[in-house]
């Protein structure tokens, strides 16, 4: 009887946890292929997304569901999006081989092309450090920086060539990026522009995206291995957890304000939230057969995902 009672209690607790998660979907116009998303930190603020398939920057009003599309230029194919302190949206535009900014008030577009001798960078993702410098990656083997005030733009060859993908900054402003093809995490020295190569313990793991928690721990989504890993810059120690399932593919990672990481698991098309304290995984499935969540972002009480396959943005709201 005690075992039965305990089983029933655990089942009820699991149902209660699921009930606390409220999911809302926002359909997008056809042909957008939203790749990345970035939520304004203000409650009910706009949510920006990159329309890679249509060459648009996009802005969603979560209160009304209204979607605005902003053409970014001829041949545009934006991959990543991030916001600066003023709320301007910045896109890494692989189609134009350029960094593009959209003014949030006027929707005016400004473009910074990469130097011609860079070649095609296959621009991926970007983040701002604490000094307001815009750091970005290109899968064809580059990383770079843009000073929005001066317009100074520099591009550097990445260690081990092709692969730079996801990028993020710790609370102290240190920038880390993941190299998918190189299977390492790179730490950028903002003063020298040089990269320290940091190798996760799993060989050929395919580090795809990175995200920092509030303590400066760097979380890594490992595509090839199906692991979620954590790197401690202070001690150099790693800890690794295998995502649930037989053949997990961990694409994206994001850490919420409670320091719980979220991942998108590609093989079973699930969103998962992990509790490092207990080792427990919570899973949430899309209403679509294929969601293809390539990136995750959020703000207090909310996690946002772009479902590139289903043509919608989805928000997970929690207590």
PDB file of C-alpha atoms in Angstrom:
ATOM      1  CA  UNK A   1       0.000   0.000   0.000  1.00  0.00           C
ATOM      2  CA  UNK A   2       2.834   2.387   0.814  1.00  0.00           C
ATOM      3  CA  UNK A   3       4.427   1.780  -2.583  1.00  0.00           C
ATOM      4  CA  UNK A   4       1.096   2.350  -4.313  1.00  0.00           C
ATOM      5  CA  UNK A   5       0.507   5.545  -2.342  1.00  0.00           C
ATOM      6  CA  UNK A   6       3.989   6.839  -3.171  1.00  0.00           C
ATOM      7  CA  UNK A   7       3.533   6.029  -6.856  1.00  0.00           C
ATOM      8  CA  UNK A   8       0.200   7.858  -6.893  1.00  0.00           C
ATOM      9  CA  UNK A   9       1.737  10.871  -5.134  1.00  0.00           C
ATOM     10  CA  UNK A  10       4.607  11.074  -7.636  1.00  0.00           C
ATOM     11  CA  UNK A  11       2.143  10.823 -10.511  1.00  0.00           C
ATOM     12  CA  UNK A  12       0.031  13.636  -9.070  1.00  0.00           C
ATOM     13  CA  UNK A  13       3.114  15.804  -8.564  1.00  0.00           C
ATOM     14  CA  UNK A  14       4.164  15.223 -12.185  1.00  0.00           C
ATOM     15  CA  UNK A  15       0.699  16.191 -13.421  1.00  0.00           C
ATOM     16  CA  UNK A  16       0.770  19.314 -11.241  1.00  0.00           C
ATOM     17  CA  UNK A  17       4.136  20.321 -12.692  1.00  0.00           C
ATOM     18  CA  UNK A  18       2.783  19.924 -16.215  1.00  0.00           C
ATOM     19  CA  UNK A  19      -0.297  21.963 -15.288  1.00  0.00           C
ATOM     20  CA  UNK A  20       1.918  24.848 -14.153  1.00  0.00           C
ATOM     21  CA  UNK A  21       3.357  25.117 -17.662  1.00  0.00           C
ATOM     22  CA  UNK A  22       1.108  27.142 -19.956  1.00  0.00           C
ATOM     23  CA  UNK A  23       1.869  26.941 -23.664  1.00  0.00           C
ATOM     24  CA  UNK A  24       0.748  29.462 -26.276  1.00  0.00           C
ATOM     25  CA  UNK A  25       1.370  29.353 -30.013  1.00  0.00           C
ATOM     26  CA  UNK A  26       1.607  32.272 -32.437  1.00  0.00           C
ATOM     27  CA  UNK A  27       1.279  31.445 -36.151  1.00  0.00           C
ATOM     28  CA  UNK A  28       3.513  33.301 -38.593  1.00  0.00           C
ATOM     29  CA  UNK A  29       2.892  34.166 -42.252  1.00  0.00           C
ATOM     30  CA  UNK A  30       3.818  31.410 -44.692  1.00  0.00           C
ATOM     31  CA  UNK A  31       7.375  31.085 -45.962  1.00  0.00           C
ATOM     32  CA  UNK A  32       9.064  32.888 -43.072  1.00  0.00           C
ATOM     33  CA  UNK A  33      11.158  29.986 -41.722  1.00  0.00           C
ATOM     34  CA  UNK A  34      11.856  31.605 -38.344  1.00  0.00           C
ATOM     35  CA  UNK A  35      15.355  30.487 -37.369  1.00  0.00           C
ATOM     36  CA  UNK A  36      16.165  32.365 -34.150  1.00  0.00           C
ATOM     37  CA  UNK A  37      14.153  34.401 -31.655  1.00  0.00           C
ATOM     38  CA  UNK A  38      14.911  37.043 -29.017  1.00  0.00           C
ATOM     39  CA  UNK A  39      12.433  38.288 -26.414  1.00  0.00           C
ATOM     40  CA  UNK A  40      12.589  41.851 -25.133  1.00  0.00           C
ATOM     41  CA  UNK A  41      13.247  41.584 -21.371  1.00  0.00           C
ATOM     42  CA  UNK A  42      10.228  43.753 -20.505  1.00  0.00           C
ATOM     43  CA  UNK A  43       7.097  41.861 -19.524  1.00  0.00           C
ATOM     44  CA  UNK A  44       4.782  41.586 -22.552  1.00  0.00           C
ATOM     45  CA  UNK A  45       7.471  43.304 -24.637  1.00  0.00           C
ATOM     46  CA  UNK A  46       7.972  42.452 -28.320  1.00  0.00           C
ATOM     47  CA  UNK A  47       9.570  39.222 -29.481  1.00  0.00           C
ATOM     48  CA  UNK A  48      11.899  39.499 -32.470  1.00  0.00           C
ATOM     49  CA  UNK A  49      12.739  36.686 -34.874  1.00  0.00           C
ATOM     50  CA  UNK A  50      14.870  36.097 -37.961  1.00  0.00           C
ATOM     51  CA  UNK A  51      12.906  35.212 -41.095  1.00  0.00           C
ATOM     52  CA  UNK A  52      15.615  33.254 -42.850  1.00  0.00           C
ATOM     53  CA  UNK A  53      13.360  31.968 -45.612  1.00  0.00           C
ATOM     54  CA  UNK A  54      11.837  35.347 -46.493  1.00  0.00           C
ATOM     55  CA  UNK A  55      14.724  37.766 -45.872  1.00  0.00           C
ATOM     56  CA  UNK A  56      12.835  39.605 -43.134  1.00  0.00           C
ATOM     57  CA  UNK A  57      13.378  40.664 -39.604  1.00  0.00           C
ATOM     58  CA  UNK A  58      10.204  39.992 -37.643  1.00  0.00           C
ATOM     59  CA  UNK A  59       8.537  41.438 -34.574  1.00  0.00           C
ATOM     60  CA  UNK A  60       5.663  39.825 -32.682  1.00  0.00           C
ATOM     61  CA  UNK A  61       3.385  41.596 -30.218  1.00  0.00           C
ATOM     62  CA  UNK A  62       2.489  38.814 -27.736  1.00  0.00           C
ATOM     63  CA  UNK A  63      -0.530  40.739 -26.449  1.00  0.00           C
ATOM     64  CA  UNK A  64      -2.273  40.918 -29.822  1.00  0.00           C
ATOM     65  CA  UNK A  65      -0.480  38.330 -31.948  1.00  0.00           C
ATOM     66  CA  UNK A  66       0.323  41.021 -34.523  1.00  0.00           C
ATOM     67  CA  UNK A  67       3.383  40.236 -36.663  1.00  0.00           C
ATOM     68  CA  UNK A  68       5.437  42.921 -38.418  1.00  0.00           C
ATOM     69  CA  UNK A  69       7.891  41.968 -41.162  1.00  0.00           C
ATOM     70  CA  UNK A  70      10.829  44.234 -41.992  1.00  0.00           C
ATOM     71  CA  UNK A  71      12.719  43.586 -45.270  1.00  0.00           C
ATOM     72  CA  UNK A  72      16.444  43.565 -44.476  1.00  0.00           C
ATOM     73  CA  UNK A  73      17.822  44.013 -47.981  1.00  0.00           C
ATOM     74  CA  UNK A  74      18.437  42.289 -51.337  1.00  0.00           C
ATOM     75  CA  UNK A  75      19.329  38.617 -50.933  1.00  0.00           C
ATOM     76  CA  UNK A  76      18.816  38.707 -47.175  1.00  0.00           C
ATOM     77  CA  UNK A  77      18.757  35.414 -45.231  1.00  0.00           C
ATOM     78  CA  UNK A  78      19.106  36.255 -41.524  1.00  0.00           C
ATOM     79  CA  UNK A  79      20.171  33.514 -39.130  1.00  0.00           C
ATOM     80  CA  UNK A  80      20.575  34.998 -35.631  1.00  0.00           C
ATOM     81  CA  UNK A  81      18.955  37.913 -33.818  1.00  0.00           C
ATOM     82  CA  UNK A  82      19.761  39.720 -30.588  1.00  0.00           C
ATOM     83  CA  UNK A  83      18.787  43.035 -28.959  1.00  0.00           C
ATOM     84  CA  UNK A  84      20.998  45.821 -27.684  1.00  0.00           C
ATOM     85  CA  UNK A  85      20.360  47.932 -24.595  1.00  0.00           C
ATOM     86  CA  UNK A  86      18.200  50.358 -26.563  1.00  0.00           C
ATOM     87  CA  UNK A  87      15.953  47.619 -27.940  1.00  0.00           C
ATOM     88  CA  UNK A  88      17.328  47.690 -31.478  1.00  0.00           C
ATOM     89  CA  UNK A  89      17.331  44.303 -33.189  1.00  0.00           C
ATOM     90  CA  UNK A  90      20.593  43.040 -34.688  1.00  0.00           C
ATOM     91  CA  UNK A  91      20.686  40.268 -37.275  1.00  0.00           C
ATOM     92  CA  UNK A  92      23.541  38.109 -38.528  1.00  0.00           C
ATOM     93  CA  UNK A  93      22.580  38.027 -42.191  1.00  0.00           C
ATOM     94  CA  UNK A  94      24.134  35.133 -44.076  1.00  0.00           C
ATOM     95  CA  UNK A  95      22.491  36.157 -47.330  1.00  0.00           C
ATOM     96  CA  UNK A  96      24.010  39.624 -47.339  1.00  0.00           C
ATOM     97  CA  UNK A  97      27.219  38.575 -45.529  1.00  0.00           C
ATOM     98  CA  UNK A  98      26.549  41.475 -43.208  1.00  0.00           C
ATOM     99  CA  UNK A  99      25.449  42.588 -39.772  1.00  0.00           C
ATOM    100  CA  UNK A 100      22.072  44.346 -39.912  1.00  0.00           C
ATOM    101  CA  UNK A 101      20.356  46.568 -37.334  1.00  0.00           C
ATOM    102  CA  UNK A 102      16.666  47.494 -37.175  1.00  0.00           C
ATOM    103  CA  UNK A 103      15.604  50.570 -35.202  1.00  0.00           C
ATOM    104  CA  UNK A 104      12.674  49.580 -32.933  1.00  0.00           C
ATOM    105  CA  UNK A 105      10.886  52.935 -33.347  1.00  0.00           C
ATOM    106  CA  UNK A 106      11.344  53.809 -37.003  1.00  0.00           C
ATOM    107  CA  UNK A 107      12.136  50.278 -38.312  1.00  0.00           C
ATOM    108  CA  UNK A 108      14.970  51.883 -40.270  1.00  0.00           C
ATOM    109  CA  UNK A 109      17.548  49.337 -41.450  1.00  0.00           C
ATOM    110  CA  UNK A 110      21.314  49.823 -41.343  1.00  0.00           C
ATOM    111  CA  UNK A 111      23.821  47.348 -42.745  1.00  0.00           C
ATOM    112  CA  UNK A 112      27.503  46.654 -41.993  1.00  0.00           C
ATOM    113  CA  UNK A 113      28.928  44.377 -44.733  1.00  0.00           C
ATOM    114  CA  UNK A 114      31.859  42.167 -43.802  1.00  0.00           C
ATOM    115  CA  UNK A 115      35.197  43.129 -45.392  1.00  0.00           C
ATOM    116  CA  UNK A 116      35.414  41.843 -48.964  1.00  0.00           C
ATOM    117  CA  UNK A 117      38.527  39.784 -48.256  1.00  0.00           C
ATOM    118  CA  UNK A 118      36.571  37.810 -45.630  1.00  0.00           C
ATOM    119  CA  UNK A 119      34.745  35.807 -48.273  1.00  0.00           C
ATOM    120  CA  UNK A 120      31.423  34.156 -47.534  1.00  0.00           C
ATOM    121  CA  UNK A 121      31.263  33.704 -43.745  1.00  0.00           C
ATOM    122  CA  UNK A 122      27.941  31.856 -43.380  1.00  0.00           C
ATOM    123  CA  UNK A 123      27.095  34.200 -40.505  1.00  0.00           C
ATOM    124  CA  UNK A 124      25.436  32.484 -37.599  1.00  0.00           C
ATOM    125  CA  UNK A 125      24.820  34.040 -34.188  1.00  0.00           C
ATOM    126  CA  UNK A 126      25.781  37.126 -32.180  1.00  0.00           C
ATOM    127  CA  UNK A 127      25.791  38.573 -28.661  1.00  0.00           C
ATOM    128  CA  UNK A 128      26.733  41.847 -26.956  1.00  0.00           C
ATOM    129  CA  UNK A 129      29.361  41.963 -24.234  1.00  0.00           C
ATOM    130  CA  UNK A 130      29.171  44.327 -21.259  1.00  0.00           C
ATOM    131  CA  UNK A 131      31.024  47.046 -23.171  1.00  0.00           C
ATOM    132  CA  UNK A 132      28.379  47.053 -25.894  1.00  0.00           C
ATOM    133  CA  UNK A 133      30.577  45.315 -28.472  1.00  0.00           C
ATOM    134  CA  UNK A 134      28.717  43.043 -30.877  1.00  0.00           C
ATOM    135  CA  UNK A 135      30.476  39.661 -31.252  1.00  0.00           C
ATOM    136  CA  UNK A 136      29.429  37.214 -33.966  1.00  0.00           C
ATOM    137  CA  UNK A 137      30.261  33.830 -35.491  1.00  0.00           C
ATOM    138  CA  UNK A 138      30.430  32.454 -39.022  1.00  0.00           C
ATOM    139  CA  UNK A 139      30.280  28.720 -39.677  1.00  0.00           C
ATOM    140  CA  UNK A 140      32.842  28.959 -42.464  1.00  0.00           C
ATOM    141  CA  UNK A 141      35.556  29.445 -39.880  1.00  0.00           C
ATOM    142  CA  UNK A 142      35.371  33.015 -38.582  1.00  0.00           C
ATOM    143  CA  UNK A 143      34.362  35.100 -35.596  1.00  0.00           C
ATOM    144  CA  UNK A 144      34.272  38.869 -35.358  1.00  0.00           C
ATOM    145  CA  UNK A 145      33.399  42.044 -33.530  1.00  0.00           C
ATOM    146  CA  UNK A 146      31.570  45.247 -34.408  1.00  0.00           C
ATOM    147  CA  UNK A 147      31.719  48.442 -32.365  1.00  0.00           C
ATOM    148  CA  UNK A 148      28.303  50.046 -32.997  1.00  0.00           C
ATOM    149  CA  UNK A 149      29.559  53.488 -31.920  1.00  0.00           C
ATOM    150  CA  UNK A 150      32.546  53.733 -34.243  1.00  0.00           C
ATOM    151  CA  UNK A 151      31.442  51.255 -36.899  1.00  0.00           C
ATOM    152  CA  UNK A 152      34.764  49.443 -36.575  1.00  0.00           C
ATOM    153  CA  UNK A 153      34.259  45.848 -37.775  1.00  0.00           C
ATOM    154  CA  UNK A 154      36.918  43.145 -37.524  1.00  0.00           C
ATOM    155  CA  UNK A 155      36.821  39.511 -38.635  1.00  0.00           C
ATOM    156  CA  UNK A 156      39.232  36.816 -37.432  1.00  0.00           C
ATOM    157  CA  UNK A 157      40.035  33.266 -38.474  1.00  0.00           C
ATOM    158  CA  UNK A 158      38.730  30.783 -35.927  1.00  0.00           C
ATOM    159  CA  UNK A 159      40.915  28.031 -34.464  1.00  0.00           C
ATOM    160  CA  UNK A 160      40.660  24.746 -36.372  1.00  0.00           C
ATOM    161  CA  UNK A 161      38.743  26.321 -39.249  1.00  0.00           C
ATOM    162  CA  UNK A 162      35.061  25.665 -39.930  1.00  0.00           C
ATOM    163  CA  UNK A 163      32.474  25.395 -37.180  1.00  0.00           C
ATOM    164  CA  UNK A 164      31.759  28.563 -35.124  1.00  0.00           C
ATOM    165  CA  UNK A 165      28.059  28.470 -34.259  1.00  0.00           C
ATOM    166  CA  UNK A 166      26.295  29.535 -31.031  1.00  0.00           C
ATOM    167  CA  UNK A 167      27.671  32.365 -28.908  1.00  0.00           C
ATOM    168  CA  UNK A 168      26.878  33.879 -25.513  1.00  0.00           C
ATOM    169  CA  UNK A 169      28.374  36.032 -22.750  1.00  0.00           C
ATOM    170  CA  UNK A 170      28.697  35.376 -19.016  1.00  0.00           C
ATOM    171  CA  UNK A 171      27.488  37.973 -16.475  1.00  0.00           C
ATOM    172  CA  UNK A 172      31.012  39.443 -16.301  1.00  0.00           C
ATOM    173  CA  UNK A 173      30.974  39.958 -20.073  1.00  0.00           C
ATOM    174  CA  UNK A 174      33.280  37.129 -21.153  1.00  0.00           C
ATOM    175  CA  UNK A 175      32.227  35.798 -24.563  1.00  0.00           C
ATOM    176  CA  UNK A 176      32.187  32.082 -25.396  1.00  0.00           C
ATOM    177  CA  UNK A 177      31.238  30.408 -28.662  1.00  0.00           C
ATOM    178  CA  UNK A 178      30.658  26.804 -29.716  1.00  0.00           C
ATOM    179  CA  UNK A 179      32.311  25.209 -32.729  1.00  0.00           C
ATOM    180  CA  UNK A 180      30.075  22.541 -34.223  1.00  0.00           C
ATOM    181  CA  UNK A 181      32.582  21.186 -36.738  1.00  0.00           C
ATOM    182  CA  UNK A 182      35.528  21.740 -34.395  1.00  0.00           C
ATOM    183  CA  UNK A 183      33.875  20.160 -31.320  1.00  0.00           C
ATOM    184  CA  UNK A 184      35.184  22.773 -28.884  1.00  0.00           C
ATOM    185  CA  UNK A 185      34.167  25.841 -26.922  1.00  0.00           C
ATOM    186  CA  UNK A 186      36.118  29.035 -27.572  1.00  0.00           C
ATOM    187  CA  UNK A 187      36.714  31.762 -25.015  1.00  0.00           C
ATOM    188  CA  UNK A 188      37.359  35.166 -26.619  1.00  0.00           C
ATOM    189  CA  UNK A 189      39.797  37.586 -25.020  1.00  0.00           C
ATOM    190  CA  UNK A 190      38.174  40.970 -25.645  1.00  0.00           C
ATOM    191  CA  UNK A 191      41.491  42.796 -25.343  1.00  0.00           C
ATOM    192  CA  UNK A 192      43.605  40.675 -27.688  1.00  0.00           C
ATOM    193  CA  UNK A 193      40.775  39.139 -29.788  1.00  0.00           C
ATOM    194  CA  UNK A 194      42.455  35.762 -29.373  1.00  0.00           C
ATOM    195  CA  UNK A 195      40.566  32.533 -28.639  1.00  0.00           C
ATOM    196  CA  UNK A 196      41.301  29.954 -25.967  1.00  0.00           C
ATOM    197  CA  UNK A 197      40.194  26.513 -27.139  1.00  0.00           C
ATOM    198  CA  UNK A 198      38.371  24.565 -24.412  1.00  0.00           C
ATOM    199  CA  UNK A 199      37.580  20.941 -25.200  1.00  0.00           C
ATOM    200  CA  UNK A 200      34.614  19.173 -23.584  1.00  0.00           C
ATOM    201  CA  UNK A 201      35.394  15.735 -22.119  1.00  0.00           C
ATOM    202  CA  UNK A 202      33.421  13.870 -24.822  1.00  0.00           C
ATOM    203  CA  UNK A 203      35.412  13.499 -28.018  1.00  0.00           C
ATOM    204  CA  UNK A 204      33.844  14.749 -31.283  1.00  0.00           C
ATOM    205  CA  UNK A 205      30.758  15.824 -29.353  1.00  0.00           C
ATOM    206  CA  UNK A 206      29.676  18.543 -31.811  1.00  0.00           C
ATOM    207  CA  UNK A 207      29.266  21.553 -29.502  1.00  0.00           C
ATOM    208  CA  UNK A 208      26.489  23.503 -31.200  1.00  0.00           C
ATOM    209  CA  UNK A 209      25.241  26.238 -28.883  1.00  0.00           C
ATOM    210  CA  UNK A 210      26.314  27.697 -25.532  1.00  0.00           C
ATOM    211  CA  UNK A 211      24.588  29.669 -22.801  1.00  0.00           C
ATOM    212  CA  UNK A 212      25.738  31.084 -19.464  1.00  0.00           C
ATOM    213  CA  UNK A 213      23.852  30.829 -16.195  1.00  0.00           C
ATOM    214  CA  UNK A 214      23.797  33.554 -13.536  1.00  0.00           C
ATOM    215  CA  UNK A 215      26.955  32.185 -11.890  1.00  0.00           C
ATOM    216  CA  UNK A 216      29.015  32.265 -15.098  1.00  0.00           C
ATOM    217  CA  UNK A 217      28.818  28.527 -15.725  1.00  0.00           C
ATOM    218  CA  UNK A 218      28.819  27.783 -19.462  1.00  0.00           C
ATOM    219  CA  UNK A 219      26.236  25.253 -20.645  1.00  0.00           C
ATOM    220  CA  UNK A 220      26.880  23.451 -23.932  1.00  0.00           C
ATOM    221  CA  UNK A 221      24.436  21.721 -26.296  1.00  0.00           C
ATOM    222  CA  UNK A 222      26.279  18.793 -27.881  1.00  0.00           C
ATOM    223  CA  UNK A 223      24.728  17.761 -31.188  1.00  0.00           C
ATOM    224  CA  UNK A 224      26.741  14.614 -31.976  1.00  0.00           C
ATOM    225  CA  UNK A 225      26.834  13.128 -28.482  1.00  0.00           C
ATOM    226  CA  UNK A 226      23.353  14.103 -27.303  1.00  0.00           C
ATOM    227  CA  UNK A 227      24.845  15.522 -24.112  1.00  0.00           C
ATOM    228  CA  UNK A 228      24.131  18.645 -22.126  1.00  0.00           C
ATOM    229  CA  UNK A 229      27.409  19.722 -20.546  1.00  0.00           C
ATOM    230  CA  UNK A 230      28.472  22.404 -18.084  1.00  0.00           C
ATOM    231  CA  UNK A 231      31.858  24.093 -17.891  1.00  0.00           C
ATOM    232  CA  UNK A 232      33.068  25.939 -14.795  1.00  0.00           C
ATOM    233  CA  UNK A 233      35.531  28.677 -15.921  1.00  0.00           C
ATOM    234  CA  UNK A 234      36.845  29.108 -12.373  1.00  0.00           C
ATOM    235  CA  UNK A 235      37.926  25.521 -11.807  1.00  0.00           C
ATOM    236  CA  UNK A 236      38.049  24.243 -15.370  1.00  0.00           C
ATOM    237  CA  UNK A 237      35.794  21.348 -14.338  1.00  0.00           C
ATOM    238  CA  UNK A 238      33.188  19.779 -16.624  1.00  0.00           C
ATOM    239  CA  UNK A 239      29.989  17.927 -15.815  1.00  0.00           C
ATOM    240  CA  UNK A 240      27.953  16.074 -18.431  1.00  0.00           C
ATOM    241  CA  UNK A 241      24.401  14.722 -18.583  1.00  0.00           C
ATOM    242  CA  UNK A 242      22.988  12.572 -21.384  1.00  0.00           C
ATOM    243  CA  UNK A 243      19.615  13.751 -22.657  1.00  0.00           C
ATOM    244  CA  UNK A 244      16.844  11.144 -22.281  1.00  0.00           C
ATOM    245  CA  UNK A 245      16.155   8.665 -25.077  1.00  0.00           C
ATOM    246  CA  UNK A 246      18.088   6.258 -27.284  1.00  0.00           C
ATOM    247  CA  UNK A 247      19.515   8.660 -29.883  1.00  0.00           C
ATOM    248  CA  UNK A 248      19.213  12.175 -28.464  1.00  0.00           C
ATOM    249  CA  UNK A 249      20.311  15.142 -30.555  1.00  0.00           C
ATOM    250  CA  UNK A 250      20.719  18.307 -28.497  1.00  0.00           C
ATOM    251  CA  UNK A 251      20.481  21.324 -30.780  1.00  0.00           C
ATOM    252  CA  UNK A 252      19.949  24.443 -28.657  1.00  0.00           C
ATOM    253  CA  UNK A 253      20.396  25.405 -25.015  1.00  0.00           C
ATOM    254  CA  UNK A 254      19.072  28.331 -22.960  1.00  0.00           C
ATOM    255  CA  UNK A 255      19.289  28.903 -19.199  1.00  0.00           C
ATOM    256  CA  UNK A 256      16.313  30.558 -17.506  1.00  0.00           C
ATOM    257  CA  UNK A 257      16.344  32.945 -14.543  1.00  0.00           C
ATOM    258  CA  UNK A 258      16.160  30.039 -12.074  1.00  0.00           C
ATOM    259  CA  UNK A 259      19.398  28.637 -13.557  1.00  0.00           C
ATOM    260  CA  UNK A 260      17.579  25.681 -15.101  1.00  0.00           C
ATOM    261  CA  UNK A 261      18.768  24.912 -18.634  1.00  0.00           C
ATOM    262  CA  UNK A 262      16.315  24.206 -21.449  1.00  0.00           C
ATOM    263  CA  UNK A 263      17.233  22.232 -24.542  1.00  0.00           C
ATOM    264  CA  UNK A 264      15.602  21.396 -27.848  1.00  0.00           C
ATOM    265  CA  UNK A 265      15.909  17.660 -28.487  1.00  0.00           C
ATOM    266  CA  UNK A 266      15.815  17.020 -32.222  1.00  0.00           C
ATOM    267  CA  UNK A 267      15.303  13.242 -32.479  1.00  0.00           C
ATOM    268  CA  UNK A 268      11.994  13.206 -30.585  1.00  0.00           C
ATOM    269  CA  UNK A 269      11.144  16.851 -31.306  1.00  0.00           C
ATOM    270  CA  UNK A 270      10.847  17.804 -27.637  1.00  0.00           C
ATOM    271  CA  UNK A 271      11.533  20.814 -25.482  1.00  0.00           C
ATOM    272  CA  UNK A 272      13.173  19.732 -22.241  1.00  0.00           C
ATOM    273  CA  UNK A 273      13.919  21.520 -18.982  1.00  0.00           C
ATOM    274  CA  UNK A 274      16.665  20.150 -16.739  1.00  0.00           C
ATOM    275  CA  UNK A 275      17.090  20.589 -12.990  1.00  0.00           C
ATOM    276  CA  UNK A 276      20.820  20.303 -12.146  1.00  0.00           C
ATOM    277  CA  UNK A 277      20.038  19.897  -8.433  1.00  0.00           C
ATOM    278  CA  UNK A 278      17.921  16.759  -8.894  1.00  0.00           C
ATOM    279  CA  UNK A 279      18.974  15.511 -12.315  1.00  0.00           C
ATOM    280  CA  UNK A 280      15.325  15.514 -13.383  1.00  0.00           C
ATOM    281  CA  UNK A 281      14.165  16.240 -16.941  1.00  0.00           C
ATOM    282  CA  UNK A 282      10.735  17.645 -17.813  1.00  0.00           C
ATOM    283  CA  UNK A 283       9.588  17.215 -21.413  1.00  0.00           C
ATOM    284  CA  UNK A 284       7.129  19.212 -23.502  1.00  0.00           C
ATOM    285  CA  UNK A 285       6.011  18.286 -26.992  1.00  0.00           C
ATOM    286  CA  UNK A 286       4.810  20.548 -29.776  1.00  0.00           C
ATOM    287  CA  UNK A 287       1.342  20.261 -31.248  1.00  0.00           C
ATOM    288  CA  UNK A 288       3.108  19.911 -34.586  1.00  0.00           C
ATOM    289  CA  UNK A 289       4.633  16.674 -35.800  1.00  0.00           C
ATOM    290  CA  UNK A 290       7.877  18.482 -36.593  1.00  0.00           C
ATOM    291  CA  UNK A 291       8.833  21.626 -34.743  1.00  0.00           C
ATOM    292  CA  UNK A 292      12.579  21.854 -35.526  1.00  0.00           C
ATOM    293  CA  UNK A 293      13.502  24.276 -32.744  1.00  0.00           C
ATOM    294  CA  UNK A 294      16.949  25.604 -33.639  1.00  0.00           C
ATOM    295  CA  UNK A 295      17.342  28.219 -30.917  1.00  0.00           C
ATOM    296  CA  UNK A 296      15.774  29.191 -27.579  1.00  0.00           C
ATOM    297  CA  UNK A 297      15.432  32.473 -25.699  1.00  0.00           C
ATOM    298  CA  UNK A 298      13.341  33.779 -22.828  1.00  0.00           C
ATOM    299  CA  UNK A 299      12.642  36.263 -20.081  1.00  0.00           C
ATOM    300  CA  UNK A 300      11.363  35.958 -16.517  1.00  0.00           C
ATOM    301  CA  UNK A 301       8.647  33.312 -16.438  1.00  0.00           C
ATOM    302  CA  UNK A 302       8.767  32.646 -20.180  1.00  0.00           C
ATOM    303  CA  UNK A 303      10.754  30.552 -22.658  1.00  0.00           C
ATOM    304  CA  UNK A 304      10.323  31.299 -26.386  1.00  0.00           C
ATOM    305  CA  UNK A 305      11.032  28.977 -29.295  1.00  0.00           C
ATOM    306  CA  UNK A 306      10.929  29.457 -33.071  1.00  0.00           C
ATOM    307  CA  UNK A 307       9.468  26.366 -34.726  1.00  0.00           C
ATOM    308  CA  UNK A 308      11.089  26.605 -38.134  1.00  0.00           C
ATOM    309  CA  UNK A 309       9.223  23.563 -39.481  1.00  0.00           C
ATOM    310  CA  UNK A 310       5.715  24.439 -38.258  1.00  0.00           C
ATOM    311  CA  UNK A 311       5.736  28.172 -39.013  1.00  0.00           C
ATOM    312  CA  UNK A 312       5.038  29.515 -35.547  1.00  0.00           C
ATOM    313  CA  UNK A 313       6.541  30.941 -32.389  1.00  0.00           C
ATOM    314  CA  UNK A 314       5.759  29.127 -29.151  1.00  0.00           C
ATOM    315  CA  UNK A 315       6.031  30.396 -25.584  1.00  0.00           C
ATOM    316  CA  UNK A 316       6.216  28.246 -22.446  1.00  0.00           C
ATOM    317  CA  UNK A 317       4.987  30.215 -19.419  1.00  0.00           C
ATOM    318  CA  UNK A 318       5.716  28.933 -15.932  1.00  0.00           C
ATOM    319  CA  UNK A 319       5.411  30.021 -12.299  1.00  0.00           C
TER     320      UNK A 319
END
